[in-house]
CSV table of C-alpha atoms in Angstrom, one decimal:
chain,number,residue,atom,x,y,z
A,172,MET,CA,33.3,0.3,19.5
A,173,THR,CA,30.0,2.1,20.0
A,174,LYS,CA,30.5,5.5,20.9
A,175,VAL,CA,27.2,7.5,22.5
A,176,ARG,CA,26.6,11.2,21.3
A,177,THR,CA,24.2,13.8,21.4
A,178,VAL,CA,23.4,16.4,18.6
A,179,GLU,CA,21.7,19.3,19.6
A,180,LEU,CA,18.6,19.9,16.6
A,181,PRO,CA,16.4,22.8,16.6
A,182,GLU,CA,13.7,21.2,18.6
A,183,VAL,CA,15.0,18.7,20.5
A,184,VAL,CA,18.4,16.8,21.9
A,185,LEU,CA,19.1,13.8,19.9
A,186,ALA,CA,21.0,10.8,21.8
A,187,TYR,CA,22.5,8.1,19.1
A,188,ARG,CA,24.9,5.5,18.9
A,189,GLU,CA,27.7,5.6,16.4
A,190,SER,CA,29.6,2.7,15.3
A,191,GLY,CA,31.2,0.7,12.4
A,192,ARG,CA,33.6,1.5,9.4
A,193,PRO,CA,34.3,5.4,9.9
A,194,ASP,CA,34.7,6.0,6.1
A,195,GLY,CA,31.7,3.1,5.2
A,196,PRO,CA,28.1,4.3,3.3
A,197,PRO,CA,26.2,6.1,6.5
A,198,LEU,CA,23.4,3.3,7.7
A,199,VAL,CA,20.9,5.0,10.0
A,200,LEU,CA,18.8,2.9,12.6
A,201,LEU,CA,15.0,3.7,14.1
A,202,HIS,CA,13.7,1.8,17.1
A,203,ALA,CA,10.7,0.8,18.1
A,204,LEU,CA,8.0,2.2,20.3
A,205,GLY,CA,9.2,2.2,23.8
A,206,GLU,CA,12.4,1.1,22.4
A,207,ARG,CA,15.7,2.7,22.2
A,208,ALA,CA,19.3,2.5,20.1
A,209,ALA,CA,20.8,-0.1,22.0
A,210,ASP,CA,17.8,-2.5,20.8
A,211,TRP,CA,20.2,-2.8,18.1
A,212,ASP,CA,22.8,-4.2,19.3
A,213,VAL,CA,21.6,-7.8,19.3
A,214,VAL,CA,22.4,-7.6,15.3
A,215,LEU,CA,25.4,-5.2,15.6
A,216,PRO,CA,27.9,-5.3,13.7
A,217,ASP,CA,27.1,-8.5,11.7
A,218,LEU,CA,24.1,-6.5,10.4
A,219,ALA,CA,26.3,-4.1,8.5
A,220,PRO,CA,29.9,-4.7,9.1
A,221,GLY,CA,30.8,-2.0,6.1
A,222,HIS,CA,28.7,0.3,7.1
A,223,HIS,CA,29.1,3.5,9.4
A,224,VAL,CA,26.0,2.8,11.7
A,225,TYR,CA,24.1,5.6,13.4
A,226,ALA,CA,21.2,4.1,16.1
A,227,LEU,CA,19.1,6.5,17.1
A,228,ASP,CA,16.9,7.2,20.1
A,229,LEU,CA,14.2,8.9,19.0
A,230,ARG,CA,12.4,11.8,20.7
A,231,GLY,CA,10.8,10.7,24.1
A,232,HIS,CA,12.9,7.9,24.2
A,233,GLY,CA,16.1,6.7,25.8
A,234,ASP,CA,18.5,9.5,26.3
A,235,SER,CA,16.8,12.0,24.2
A,236,GLY,CA,14.7,14.6,25.0
A,237,ARG,CA,11.4,14.6,25.9
A,238,THR,CA,8.9,17.5,24.4
A,239,ALA,CA,5.8,19.6,24.7
A,240,GLY,CA,4.4,17.6,21.7
A,241,TYR,CA,4.8,13.8,19.8
A,242,SER,CA,3.8,12.8,16.5
A,243,LEU,CA,5.3,10.5,13.9
A,244,GLU,CA,6.0,13.8,11.9
A,245,ALA,CA,7.8,15.3,14.2
A,246,MET,CA,10.3,11.8,14.6
A,247,ARG,CA,10.2,12.0,10.6
A,248,ASP,CA,11.7,15.7,10.9
A,249,ASP,CA,13.9,14.9,13.6
A,250,VAL,CA,15.9,12.8,11.0
A,251,LEU,CA,16.0,15.1,8.6
A,252,ALA,CA,17.3,17.6,11.0
A,253,PHE,CA,19.9,15.0,12.2
A,254,LEU,CA,21.1,14.1,8.5
A,255,ASP,CA,21.6,17.7,7.9
A,256,ALA,CA,23.2,18.2,11.5
A,257,LEU,CA,25.8,15.2,10.5
A,258,GLY,CA,26.1,15.9,7.0
A,259,LEU,CA,24.8,13.0,5.7
A,260,GLY,CA,23.7,13.0,2.0
A,261,ARG,CA,22.2,9.6,0.5
A,262,ILE,CA,21.8,6.9,3.5
A,263,ASP,CA,20.6,3.6,4.3
A,264,LEU,CA,17.7,3.6,6.5
A,265,VAL,CA,16.4,0.5,8.8
A,266,GLY,CA,13.3,0.8,11.2
A,267,HIS,CA,11.6,-1.4,13.5
A,268,SER,CA,7.8,-1.2,13.9
A,269,MET,CA,7.1,2.9,15.1
A,270,GLY,CA,10.9,3.3,13.7
A,271,GLY,CA,9.5,1.8,10.2
A,272,ALA,CA,6.8,4.1,9.9
A,273,VAL,CA,9.2,6.7,10.5
A,274,ALA,CA,11.6,5.4,8.3
A,275,TYR,CA,8.7,5.3,5.3
A,276,LEU,CA,7.8,8.9,6.4
A,277,VAL,CA,11.4,10.0,5.7
A,278,ALA,CA,11.5,7.6,2.6
A,279,GLN,CA,8.2,9.3,1.1
A,280,ALA,CA,9.6,13.1,2.2
A,281,VAL,CA,13.3,12.7,0.2
A,282,PRO,CA,13.2,9.7,-1.6
A,283,GLU,CA,16.7,11.1,-3.2
A,284,ARG,CA,18.5,10.6,0.2
A,285,ILE,CA,17.5,7.1,0.6
A,286,ASP,CA,19.4,4.2,-1.0
A,287,ARG,CA,18.2,1.1,0.6
A,288,LEU,CA,15.2,0.7,3.0
A,289,VAL,CA,14.2,-2.0,5.5
A,290,LEU,CA,10.8,-2.0,7.1
A,291,GLU,CA,10.8,-4.5,9.9
A,292,GLU,CA,7.5,-5.4,11.2
A,293,ILE,CA,5.2,-1.9,9.9
A,294,PRO,CA,2.1,-2.3,8.0
A,295,ALA,CA,0.3,-0.1,5.3
A,296,LEU,CA,-1.7,1.7,8.0
A,297,HIS,CA,-5.3,1.6,8.3
A,298,PRO,CA,-8.0,3.1,11.2
A,299,ARG,CA,-8.3,0.3,14.1
A,300,PRO,CA,-9.9,0.5,17.1
A,301,ALA,CA,-8.5,2.4,20.0
A,302,SER,CA,-5.7,1.4,21.9
A,303,GLY,CA,-4.4,2.7,25.2
A,304,PRO,CA,-0.8,2.2,26.2
A,305,ALA,CA,0.0,-1.1,28.3
A,306,GLY,CA,1.0,-0.1,32.4
A,307,GLY,CA,0.4,3.1,34.2
A,308,THR,CA,0.9,6.6,32.8
A,309,GLU,CA,3.0,7.0,36.6
A,310,GLU,CA,5.4,4.3,35.9
A,311,PRO,CA,8.7,4.8,35.3
A,312,ALA,CA,10.0,4.3,31.7
A,313,HIS,CA,12.9,4.9,29.7
A,314,PHE,CA,10.5,6.9,27.4
A,315,ASP,CA,7.9,9.3,28.0
A,316,TRP,CA,4.1,8.2,28.5
A,317,ALA,CA,2.8,11.2,26.4
A,318,MET,CA,4.7,9.9,23.9
A,319,VAL,CA,3.1,6.7,23.9
A,320,ARG,CA,-0.3,8.3,23.8
A,321,ALA,CA,0.6,10.8,21.0
A,322,VAL,CA,1.7,8.1,18.5
A,323,LYS,CA,-0.7,5.1,19.3
A,324,ALA,CA,-3.3,7.6,18.8
A,325,GLN,CA,-2.1,8.4,15.5
A,326,PHE,CA,-1.3,4.7,14.3
A,327,ASP,CA,-5.5,3.9,15.6
A,328,THR,CA,-6.3,7.2,13.4
A,329,PRO,CA,-3.2,7.2,10.7
A,330,ASP,CA,-3.4,9.6,7.9
A,331,PRO,CA,-4.3,8.4,4.8
A,332,ALA,CA,-1.4,10.3,3.2
A,333,TRP,CA,0.9,8.2,4.5
A,334,ARG,CA,0.0,4.7,2.8
A,335,GLU,CA,-0.6,6.8,-0.4
A,336,GLY,CA,2.8,8.5,-0.3
A,337,LEU,CA,4.6,4.5,-0.4
A,338,ALA,CA,4.4,4.7,-4.0
A,339,ARG,CA,6.8,8.1,-3.7
A,340,ILE,CA,9.5,5.9,-2.6
A,341,THR,CA,12.2,5.2,-4.5
A,342,ALA,CA,14.5,3.4,-2.5
A,343,ARG,CA,15.0,-0.2,-2.8
A,344,THR,CA,12.9,-1.5,-0.2
A,345,LEU,CA,13.0,-4.9,2.2
A,346,ALA,CA,10.0,-5.7,4.2
A,347,VAL,CA,10.2,-7.9,6.8
A,348,ALA,CA,7.1,-9.7,8.3
A,349,GLY,CA,7.6,-11.8,11.7
A,350,ALA,CA,4.0,-13.7,11.2
A,351,GLY,CA,3.4,-16.2,14.4
A,352,ASP,CA,2.3,-14.4,17.0
A,353,SER,CA,3.1,-11.2,15.7
A,354,HIS,CA,-0.3,-8.5,16.6
A,355,VAL,CA,0.8,-6.9,13.4
A,356,PRO,CA,-1.6,-8.1,10.3
A,357,GLN,CA,0.7,-9.9,8.1
A,358,GLU,CA,-1.9,-9.1,5.1
A,359,ARG,CA,-0.8,-5.3,5.4
A,360,ILE,CA,2.6,-6.0,5.5
A,361,ALA,CA,2.1,-7.6,2.2
A,362,GLU,CA,-0.2,-4.8,0.7
A,363,LEU,CA,3.0,-2.5,2.1
A,364,ALA,CA,5.4,-4.4,-0.2
A,365,ARG,CA,2.9,-3.9,-3.2
A,366,LEU,CA,2.7,-0.4,-2.6
A,367,ILE,CA,6.2,0.1,-2.5
A,368,PRO,CA,7.4,0.3,-5.9
A,369,ASP,CA,10.8,-1.5,-5.7
A,370,CYS,CA,9.8,-3.6,-2.5
A,371,ARG,CA,10.7,-7.7,-1.6
A,372,LEU,CA,8.8,-9.1,1.4
A,373,VAL,CA,10.5,-11.8,3.3
A,374,THR,CA,9.0,-13.5,6.5
A,375,ILE,CA,10.8,-14.6,9.6
A,376,GLU,CA,8.9,-16.9,11.5
A,377,ALA,CA,9.4,-14.6,14.8
A,378,GLY,CA,6.6,-12.6,15.9
A,379,HIS,CA,7.0,-8.8,16.1
A,380,LEU,CA,10.5,-8.8,17.4
A,381,VAL,CA,11.7,-10.0,14.8
A,382,HIS,CA,15.4,-8.6,15.4
A,383,SER,CA,15.2,-9.6,19.0
A,384,ALA,CA,13.9,-13.3,19.0
A,385,ARG,CA,15.6,-14.2,15.7
A,386,PRO,CA,18.6,-12.3,15.2
A,387,GLY,CA,20.7,-14.6,13.2
A,388,GLU,CA,17.6,-15.3,10.9
A,389,PHE,CA,17.5,-10.9,10.4
A,390,VAL,CA,20.6,-10.8,10.0
A,391,ALA,CA,21.1,-13.8,7.2
A,392,ALA,CA,18.1,-11.6,5.6
A,393,VAL,CA,19.1,-8.2,5.9
A,394,ALA,CA,23.0,-7.7,5.5
A,395,PRO,CA,23.2,-9.0,1.9
A,396,PHE,CA,20.2,-6.8,1.3
A,397,LEU,CA,22.2,-4.0,2.4
A,398,ALA,CA,25.5,-5.0,1.1
A,399,THR,CA,24.3,-5.1,-2.7
């Protein structure tokens, strides 16, 4: 049964969905830009039936708090504060797209706390032409448009230290590429897989939304990795 909870962190209140085996190893799931924790429901519980799963609404998303400032580093720090608040030591971590970037920043910051790492459709980040958010800033949404602008600006001009830091990741890592009509340069995902010392790359022809478009194939690739 999934329980919806909140935790008060130093900078923000985070909402999260908790499910799975209470005595299982902890697994933390981080969603993509503009998504929320429930986005993972399509692959649960088959993704990690032996784990105790925590799916977060990152700041500015879903039922989590809105803040005055947004950045990938702030989201990384929220995840670290979440782990400390719940007393979670060593974890497995899965992130999709933006959540994948947050996940690998976490894995760089505290390599000793990440056992297995799954990065879905997130490349090694390089500067790119500026991209504006889709839709209008007044359009109702379950996320903060200020967060979208801030995160897209960081993706357009990423800190080179993020790419350099991939070499510090010690977690066993699985990179999942979507190929097909994904907007993410697939060669950059391959680059990410080369830069992380212990990383295997798997491609599922699904486009950018791999786990929602091809849930069965995603589970078939990721579940055995999380179980080993």
